[in-house]
Coordinates of C-alpha atoms in Angstrom, one line a residue:
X23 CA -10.1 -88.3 -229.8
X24 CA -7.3 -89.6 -232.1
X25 CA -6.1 -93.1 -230.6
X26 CA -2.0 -93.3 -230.2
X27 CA -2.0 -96.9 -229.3
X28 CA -3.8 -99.6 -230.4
X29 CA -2.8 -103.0 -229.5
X30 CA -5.7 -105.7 -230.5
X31 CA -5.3 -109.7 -229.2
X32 CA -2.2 -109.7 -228.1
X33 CA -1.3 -113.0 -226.0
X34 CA 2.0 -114.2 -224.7
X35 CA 3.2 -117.4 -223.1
X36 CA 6.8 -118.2 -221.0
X37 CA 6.6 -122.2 -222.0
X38 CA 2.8 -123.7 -220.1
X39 CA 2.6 -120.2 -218.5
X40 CA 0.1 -118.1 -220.5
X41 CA 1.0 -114.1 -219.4
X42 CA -1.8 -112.4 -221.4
X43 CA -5.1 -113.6 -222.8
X44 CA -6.0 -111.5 -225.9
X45 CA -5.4 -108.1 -225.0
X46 CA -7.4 -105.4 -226.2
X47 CA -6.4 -101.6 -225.6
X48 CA -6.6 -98.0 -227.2
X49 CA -4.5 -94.8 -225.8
X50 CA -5.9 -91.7 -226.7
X51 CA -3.8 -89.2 -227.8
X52 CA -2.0 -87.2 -225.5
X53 CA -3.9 -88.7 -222.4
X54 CA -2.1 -90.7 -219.7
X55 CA -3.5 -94.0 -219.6
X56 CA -2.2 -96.4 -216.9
X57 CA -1.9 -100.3 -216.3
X58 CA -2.8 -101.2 -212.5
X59 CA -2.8 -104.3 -211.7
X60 CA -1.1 -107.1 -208.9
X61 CA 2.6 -108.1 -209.4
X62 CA 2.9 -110.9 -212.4
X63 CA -0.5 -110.1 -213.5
X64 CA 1.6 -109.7 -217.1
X65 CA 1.2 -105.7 -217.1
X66 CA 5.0 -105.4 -217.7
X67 CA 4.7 -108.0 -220.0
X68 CA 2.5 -105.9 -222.3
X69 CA 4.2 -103.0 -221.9
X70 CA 7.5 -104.5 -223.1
X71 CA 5.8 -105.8 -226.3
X72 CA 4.3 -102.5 -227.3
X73 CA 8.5 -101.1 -226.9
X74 CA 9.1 -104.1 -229.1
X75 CA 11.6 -105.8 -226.1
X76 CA 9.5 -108.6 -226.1
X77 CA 7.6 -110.4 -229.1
X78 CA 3.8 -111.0 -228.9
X79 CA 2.6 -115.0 -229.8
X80 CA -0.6 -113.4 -231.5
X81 CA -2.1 -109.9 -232.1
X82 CA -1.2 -106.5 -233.4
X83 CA 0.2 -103.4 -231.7
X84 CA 0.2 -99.8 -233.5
X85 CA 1.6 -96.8 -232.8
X86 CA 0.6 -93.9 -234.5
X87 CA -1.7 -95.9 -236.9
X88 CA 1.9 -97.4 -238.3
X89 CA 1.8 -101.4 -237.3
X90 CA 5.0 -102.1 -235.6
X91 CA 3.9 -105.8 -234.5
X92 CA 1.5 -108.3 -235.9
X93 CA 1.6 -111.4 -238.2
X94 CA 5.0 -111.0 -240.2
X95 CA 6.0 -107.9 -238.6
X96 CA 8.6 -106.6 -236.0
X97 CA 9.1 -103.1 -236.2
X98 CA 12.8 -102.4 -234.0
X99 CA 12.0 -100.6 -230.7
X100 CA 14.5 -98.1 -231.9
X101 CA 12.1 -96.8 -235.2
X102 CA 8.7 -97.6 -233.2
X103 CA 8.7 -94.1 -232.2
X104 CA 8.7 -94.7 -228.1
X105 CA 10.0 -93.7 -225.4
X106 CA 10.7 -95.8 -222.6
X107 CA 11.1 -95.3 -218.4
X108 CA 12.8 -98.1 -216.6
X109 CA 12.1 -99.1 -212.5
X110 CA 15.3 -97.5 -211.8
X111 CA 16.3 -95.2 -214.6
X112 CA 18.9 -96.9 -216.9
X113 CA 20.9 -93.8 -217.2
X114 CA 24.2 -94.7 -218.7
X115 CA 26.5 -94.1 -215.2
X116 CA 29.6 -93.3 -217.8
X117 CA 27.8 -90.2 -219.8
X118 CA 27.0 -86.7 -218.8
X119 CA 23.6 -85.9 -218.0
X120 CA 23.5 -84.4 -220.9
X121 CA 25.0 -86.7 -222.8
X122 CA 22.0 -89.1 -221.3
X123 CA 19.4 -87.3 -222.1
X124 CA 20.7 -86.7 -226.2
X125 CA 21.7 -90.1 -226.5
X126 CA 18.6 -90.8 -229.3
X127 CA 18.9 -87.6 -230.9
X128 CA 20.5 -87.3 -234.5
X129 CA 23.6 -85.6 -235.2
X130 CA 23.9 -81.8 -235.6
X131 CA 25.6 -80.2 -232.6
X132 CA 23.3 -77.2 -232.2
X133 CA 20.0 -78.7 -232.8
X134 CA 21.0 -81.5 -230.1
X135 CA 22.3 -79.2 -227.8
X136 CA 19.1 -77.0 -228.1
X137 CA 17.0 -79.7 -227.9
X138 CA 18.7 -81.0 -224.3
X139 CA 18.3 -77.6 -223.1
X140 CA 14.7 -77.6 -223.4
X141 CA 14.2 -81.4 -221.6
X142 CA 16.5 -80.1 -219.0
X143 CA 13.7 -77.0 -219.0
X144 CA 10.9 -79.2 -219.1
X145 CA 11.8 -81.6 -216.3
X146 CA 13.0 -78.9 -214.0
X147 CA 17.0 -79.5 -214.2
X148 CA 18.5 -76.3 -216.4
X149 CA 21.8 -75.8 -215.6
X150 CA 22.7 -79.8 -214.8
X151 CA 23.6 -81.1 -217.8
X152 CA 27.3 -81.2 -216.8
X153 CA 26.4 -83.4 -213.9
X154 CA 27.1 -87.1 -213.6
X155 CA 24.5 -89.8 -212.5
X156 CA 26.3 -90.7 -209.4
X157 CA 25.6 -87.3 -208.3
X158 CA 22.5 -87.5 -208.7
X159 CA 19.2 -87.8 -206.3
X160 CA 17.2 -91.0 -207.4
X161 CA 14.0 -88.1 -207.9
X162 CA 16.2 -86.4 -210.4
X163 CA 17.9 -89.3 -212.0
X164 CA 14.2 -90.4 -212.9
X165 CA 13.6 -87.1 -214.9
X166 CA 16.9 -87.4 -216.4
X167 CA 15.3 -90.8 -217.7
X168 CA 12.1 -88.7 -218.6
X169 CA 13.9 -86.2 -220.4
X170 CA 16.3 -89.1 -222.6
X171 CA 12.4 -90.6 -223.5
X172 CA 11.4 -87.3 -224.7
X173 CA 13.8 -85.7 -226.2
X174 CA 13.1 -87.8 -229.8
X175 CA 9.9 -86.9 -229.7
X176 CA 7.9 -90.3 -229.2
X177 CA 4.4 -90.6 -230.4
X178 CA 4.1 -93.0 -226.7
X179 CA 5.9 -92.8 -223.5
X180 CA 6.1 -95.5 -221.9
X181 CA 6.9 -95.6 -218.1
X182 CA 7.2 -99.5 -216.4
X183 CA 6.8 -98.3 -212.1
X184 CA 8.9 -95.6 -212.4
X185 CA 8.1 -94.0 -208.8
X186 CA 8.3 -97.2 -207.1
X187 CA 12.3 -96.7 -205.8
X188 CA 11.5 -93.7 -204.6
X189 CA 10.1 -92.6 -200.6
X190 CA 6.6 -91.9 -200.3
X191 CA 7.5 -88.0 -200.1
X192 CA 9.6 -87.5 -203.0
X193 CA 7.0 -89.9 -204.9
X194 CA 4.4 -87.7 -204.2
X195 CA 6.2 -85.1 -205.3
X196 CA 7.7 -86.5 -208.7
X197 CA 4.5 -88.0 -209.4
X198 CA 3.1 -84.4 -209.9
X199 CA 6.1 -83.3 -211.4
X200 CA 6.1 -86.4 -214.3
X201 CA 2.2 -85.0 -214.6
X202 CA 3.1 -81.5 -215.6
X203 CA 6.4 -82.5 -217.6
X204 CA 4.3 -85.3 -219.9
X205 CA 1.1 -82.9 -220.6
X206 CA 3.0 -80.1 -221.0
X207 CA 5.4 -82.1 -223.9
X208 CA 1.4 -83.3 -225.0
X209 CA 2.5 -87.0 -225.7
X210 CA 0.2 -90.2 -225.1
X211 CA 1.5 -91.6 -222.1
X212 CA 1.4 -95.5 -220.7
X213 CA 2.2 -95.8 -217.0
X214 CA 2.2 -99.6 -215.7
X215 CA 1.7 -99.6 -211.6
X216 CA 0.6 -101.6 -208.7
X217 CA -0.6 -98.5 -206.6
X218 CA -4.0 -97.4 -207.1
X219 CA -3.1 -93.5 -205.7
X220 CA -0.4 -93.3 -208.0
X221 CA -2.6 -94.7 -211.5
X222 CA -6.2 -92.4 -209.7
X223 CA -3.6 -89.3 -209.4
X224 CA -2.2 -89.1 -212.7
X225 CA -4.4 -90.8 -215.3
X226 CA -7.3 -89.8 -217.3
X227 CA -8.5 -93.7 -217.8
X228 CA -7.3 -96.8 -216.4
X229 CA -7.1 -100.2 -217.6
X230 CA -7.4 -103.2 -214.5
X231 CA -5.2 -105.9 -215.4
X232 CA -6.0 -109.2 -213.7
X233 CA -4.5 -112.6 -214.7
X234 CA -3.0 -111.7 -217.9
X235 CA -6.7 -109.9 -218.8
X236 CA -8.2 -106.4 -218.8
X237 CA -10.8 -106.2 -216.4
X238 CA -12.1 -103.2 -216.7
X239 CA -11.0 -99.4 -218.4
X240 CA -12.4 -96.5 -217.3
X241 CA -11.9 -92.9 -215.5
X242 CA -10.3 -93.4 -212.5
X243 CA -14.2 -92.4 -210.5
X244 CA -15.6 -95.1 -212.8
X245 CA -13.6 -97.7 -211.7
X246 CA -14.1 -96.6 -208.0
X247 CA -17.7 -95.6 -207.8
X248 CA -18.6 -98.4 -210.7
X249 CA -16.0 -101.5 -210.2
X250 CA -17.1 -104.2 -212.3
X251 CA -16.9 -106.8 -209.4
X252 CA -15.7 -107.1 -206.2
X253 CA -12.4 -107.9 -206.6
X254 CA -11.8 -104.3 -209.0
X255 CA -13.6 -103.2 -206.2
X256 CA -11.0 -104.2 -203.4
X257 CA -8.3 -103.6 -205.4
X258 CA -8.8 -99.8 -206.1
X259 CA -10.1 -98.7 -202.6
X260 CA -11.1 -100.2 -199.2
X261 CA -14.3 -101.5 -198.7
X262 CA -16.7 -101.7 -196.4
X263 CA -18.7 -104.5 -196.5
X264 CA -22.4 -105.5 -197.4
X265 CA -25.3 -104.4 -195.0
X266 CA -27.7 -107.1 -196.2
X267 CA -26.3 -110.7 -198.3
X268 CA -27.6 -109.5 -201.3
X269 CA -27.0 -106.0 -200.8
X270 CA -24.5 -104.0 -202.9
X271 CA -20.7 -104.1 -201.1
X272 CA -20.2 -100.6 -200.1
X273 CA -17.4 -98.4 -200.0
X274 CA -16.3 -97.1 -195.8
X275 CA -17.4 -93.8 -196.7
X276 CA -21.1 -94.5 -198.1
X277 CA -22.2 -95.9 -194.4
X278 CA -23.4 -94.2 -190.9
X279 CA -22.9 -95.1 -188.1
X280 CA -24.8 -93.9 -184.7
X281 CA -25.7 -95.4 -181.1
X282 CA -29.1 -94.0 -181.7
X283 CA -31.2 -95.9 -183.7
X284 CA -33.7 -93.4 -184.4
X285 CA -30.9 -91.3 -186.5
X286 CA -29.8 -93.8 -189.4
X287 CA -33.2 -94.6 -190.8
X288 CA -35.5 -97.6 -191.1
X289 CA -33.2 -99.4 -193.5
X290 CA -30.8 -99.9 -190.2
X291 CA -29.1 -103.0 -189.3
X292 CA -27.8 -103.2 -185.6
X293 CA -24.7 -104.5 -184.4
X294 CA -21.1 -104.1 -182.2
X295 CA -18.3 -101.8 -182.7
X296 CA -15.4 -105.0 -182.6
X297 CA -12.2 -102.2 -183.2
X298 CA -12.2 -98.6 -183.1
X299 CA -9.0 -96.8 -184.8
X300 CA -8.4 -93.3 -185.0
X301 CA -6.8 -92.2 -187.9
X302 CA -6.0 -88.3 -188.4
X303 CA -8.6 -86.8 -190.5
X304 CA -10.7 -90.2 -190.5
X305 CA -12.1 -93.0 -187.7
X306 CA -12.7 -96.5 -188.7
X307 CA -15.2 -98.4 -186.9
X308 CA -15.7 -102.4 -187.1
X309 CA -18.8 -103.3 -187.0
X310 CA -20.2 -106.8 -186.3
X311 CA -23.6 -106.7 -187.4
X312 CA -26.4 -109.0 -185.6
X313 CA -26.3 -111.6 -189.2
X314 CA -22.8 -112.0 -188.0
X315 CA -21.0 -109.9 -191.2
X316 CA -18.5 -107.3 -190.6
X317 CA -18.6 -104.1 -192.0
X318 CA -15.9 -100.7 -191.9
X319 CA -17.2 -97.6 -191.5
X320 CA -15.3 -94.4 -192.0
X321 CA -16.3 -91.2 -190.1
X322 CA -15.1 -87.9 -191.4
X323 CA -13.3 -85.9 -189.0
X324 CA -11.9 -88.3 -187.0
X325 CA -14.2 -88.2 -183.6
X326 CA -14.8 -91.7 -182.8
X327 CA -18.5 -91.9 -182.0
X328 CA -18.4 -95.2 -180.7
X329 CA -15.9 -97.4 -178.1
X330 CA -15.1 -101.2 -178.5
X331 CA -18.4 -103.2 -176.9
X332 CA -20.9 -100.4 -177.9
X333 CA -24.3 -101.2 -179.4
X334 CA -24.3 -99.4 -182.7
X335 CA -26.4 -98.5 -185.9
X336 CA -25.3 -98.7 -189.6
X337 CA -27.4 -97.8 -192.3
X338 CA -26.2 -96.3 -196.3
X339 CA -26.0 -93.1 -196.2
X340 CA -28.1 -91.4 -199.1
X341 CA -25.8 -89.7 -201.3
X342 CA -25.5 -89.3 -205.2
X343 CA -22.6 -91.5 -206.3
X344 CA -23.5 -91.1 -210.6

C-alpha cells in the first residue's frame, strides 16, 4: 500500500516543555489512521505541523511523497494539499453554506458550483446550500466542515476531535456517517482523539501517543488483544487484573467466574466477590482473591452469578485470542 503521509523525527518544544520526541509515522493511502492518546500528550500538536499551522524544531513531514516541511523547507498549509476539521467546525458564520463549503475552490462558476453539489451529496446535505451556519445543527455544521476539507481534493484529511462537541447519540451517529463520507471520497485520513470507541470504530490502524511519543501502531484488535504494556493496555479497554503476580494482566472478558470450584479448572485461584454491578447486557464482578489482588470479571448476559460476601472461583477462560 502507497504511504500518503510520512512524517520522520519530528520534535517540538513550547520553551523547557518538549511536546514530541522524534515522531515517526506513515498513512497509508486511503486508510483512516487515528492518533489516541490522553489530553496534552502532543497529538494536536503533530497534527497541526503536518497542516503546516505549527513549525516542527527537527524532522520532515511529506504528503504525497512532496516534502512540505524539513530542514530549509515550509511548504504554506494552503499548497500542502490538506484538508483540515477543527473541534467545532470553523465555518465562516457570515457565508452560505455553500459558500463554506467552496471557499478553497478555484474560480469558474460552474465547475465550483458542481463541485459543492456533490460534497453537499456526499455528506448527506443536497438541497442546503442556501442555508446559514446559525441554522445549523452542530452534527450538520461538522459535515459542512467535512465537505469545505474535501471539496479541493486533499491528498490528507485531517480531523483534530471533531465528534467531541457533539452528544453521545448524534456522535454515534456522525461517526458512521464521517466513515462512509471519507472512504467513499477514498482520501487518507488522520483523525486525532482521546476516545478509544471513537479511534477502534473508525480506523484501520492506530497510532498510541503517550508523552509526546508513539507507543504503539497497530489494527485497532492488535492494540487490544496485544497492547505493548500495561498502560496501552488500560488505556484502550478495561482490565481485569492479574490472576497470579507474574501472570499476564487479563482483559474482564478472558476470566470465569463460578461458586463451584470444580467448574473453572485446576489453574483456579479462590477468593470474594467485594461488588457486584449489573450492567445491561453485562455483570461485573470484583473479586478479591485470597493473595489479596483484585480482579474484574465480566459475565456475558448480565445474570449475576454471585452476591457481595460469596466464596467464588476465577480461573482464564481458554479461548483463542491470535
Amino acid at each position: 500500500m502507497a504511504v500518503a503521509l510520512a512524517v520522520r523525527g519530528v520534535a517540538k518544544s513550547f520553551g523547557p516543555d518538549e511536546v514530541l520526541s522524534g515522531i515517526d509515522l506513515d498513512a497509508e493511502s486511503a486508510a483512516i489512521m487515528t492518533l489516541l492518546g490522553p489530553s496534552g500528550c502532543g497529538k494536536t500538536t503533530l497534527l497541526r505541523i503536518v497542516a503546516g499551522l505549527e513549525t516542527a524544531d527537527r524532522g520532515s513531514v511529506e504528503v504525497g511523497g512532496v516534502t512540505v516541511a524539513g530542514p530549509g523547507v515550509h511548504v504554506p498549509t494552503e499548497r500542502r494539499r490538506v484538508g483540515m476539521v477543527f473541534q467545532n467546525g470553523a465555518l465562516f458564520p457570515h457565508l452560505s453554506v455553500a459558500h463554506n463549503v467552496g471557499y478553497g475552490l478555484p474560480r469558474g462558476e460552474r465547475k465550483q458550483s458542481r463541485r459543492i453539489d456533490e460534497m453537499l451529496e456526499l455528506v448527506g446535505l443536497a438541497g442546503l446550500g442556501d442555508r446559514m451556519p446559525d441554522t445549523l445543527s452542530g452534527g450538520q455544521a461538522q459535515r459542512v466542515a467535512l465537505a469545505r476539507a474535501l471539496a479541493p481534493g486533499p491528498a490528507v484529511l485531517l480531523m483534530d476531535e471533531p465528534f467531541s462537541n457533539l452528544d453521545a447519540v448524534l456522535r454515534s451517529r456522525l461517526r458512521r456517517e464521517v466513515d462512509e463520507a471519507v472512504r467513499a471520497a477514498g482520501v487518507t485520513t488522520v483523525l486525532v482523539t482521546h476516545d478509544r470507541q471513537e479511534a477502534f470504530a473508525l480506523s484501520d490502524r492506530v497510532a498510541v501517543v503517550r508523552d509526546g511519543r508513539i507507543v504503539q501502531v497497530g489494527t485497532p484488535r492488535d492494540l487490544y488483544v496485544h497492547p505493548v504494556d500495561d498502560d496501552v493496555a488500560a488505556f484502550v479497554g478495561e482490565v481485569g487484573g492479574r490472576l497470579t503476580p507474574d501472570g499476564p494482566l487479563l482483559r474482564p472478558e478472558d476470566l470465569a467466574v463460578s461458586t463451584v470450584a470444580d467448574e473453572c479448572g485446576e489453574d483456579r485461584v479462590g477468593g470474594t466477590v467485594t461488588r457486584a454491578e449489573f450492567a445491561g447486557a453485562d455483570a461485573f464482578l470484583e473479586v478479591r482473591l485470597d493473595s489479596g489482588a483484585s480482579v474484574t470479571v465480566r459475565v456475558a448476559g448480565g445474570d449475576v452469578p454471585a452476591a457481595t460476601g460469596d466464596r467464588v472461583f476465577v480461573a482464564r477462560r481458554q479461548r483463542q485470542r491470535d
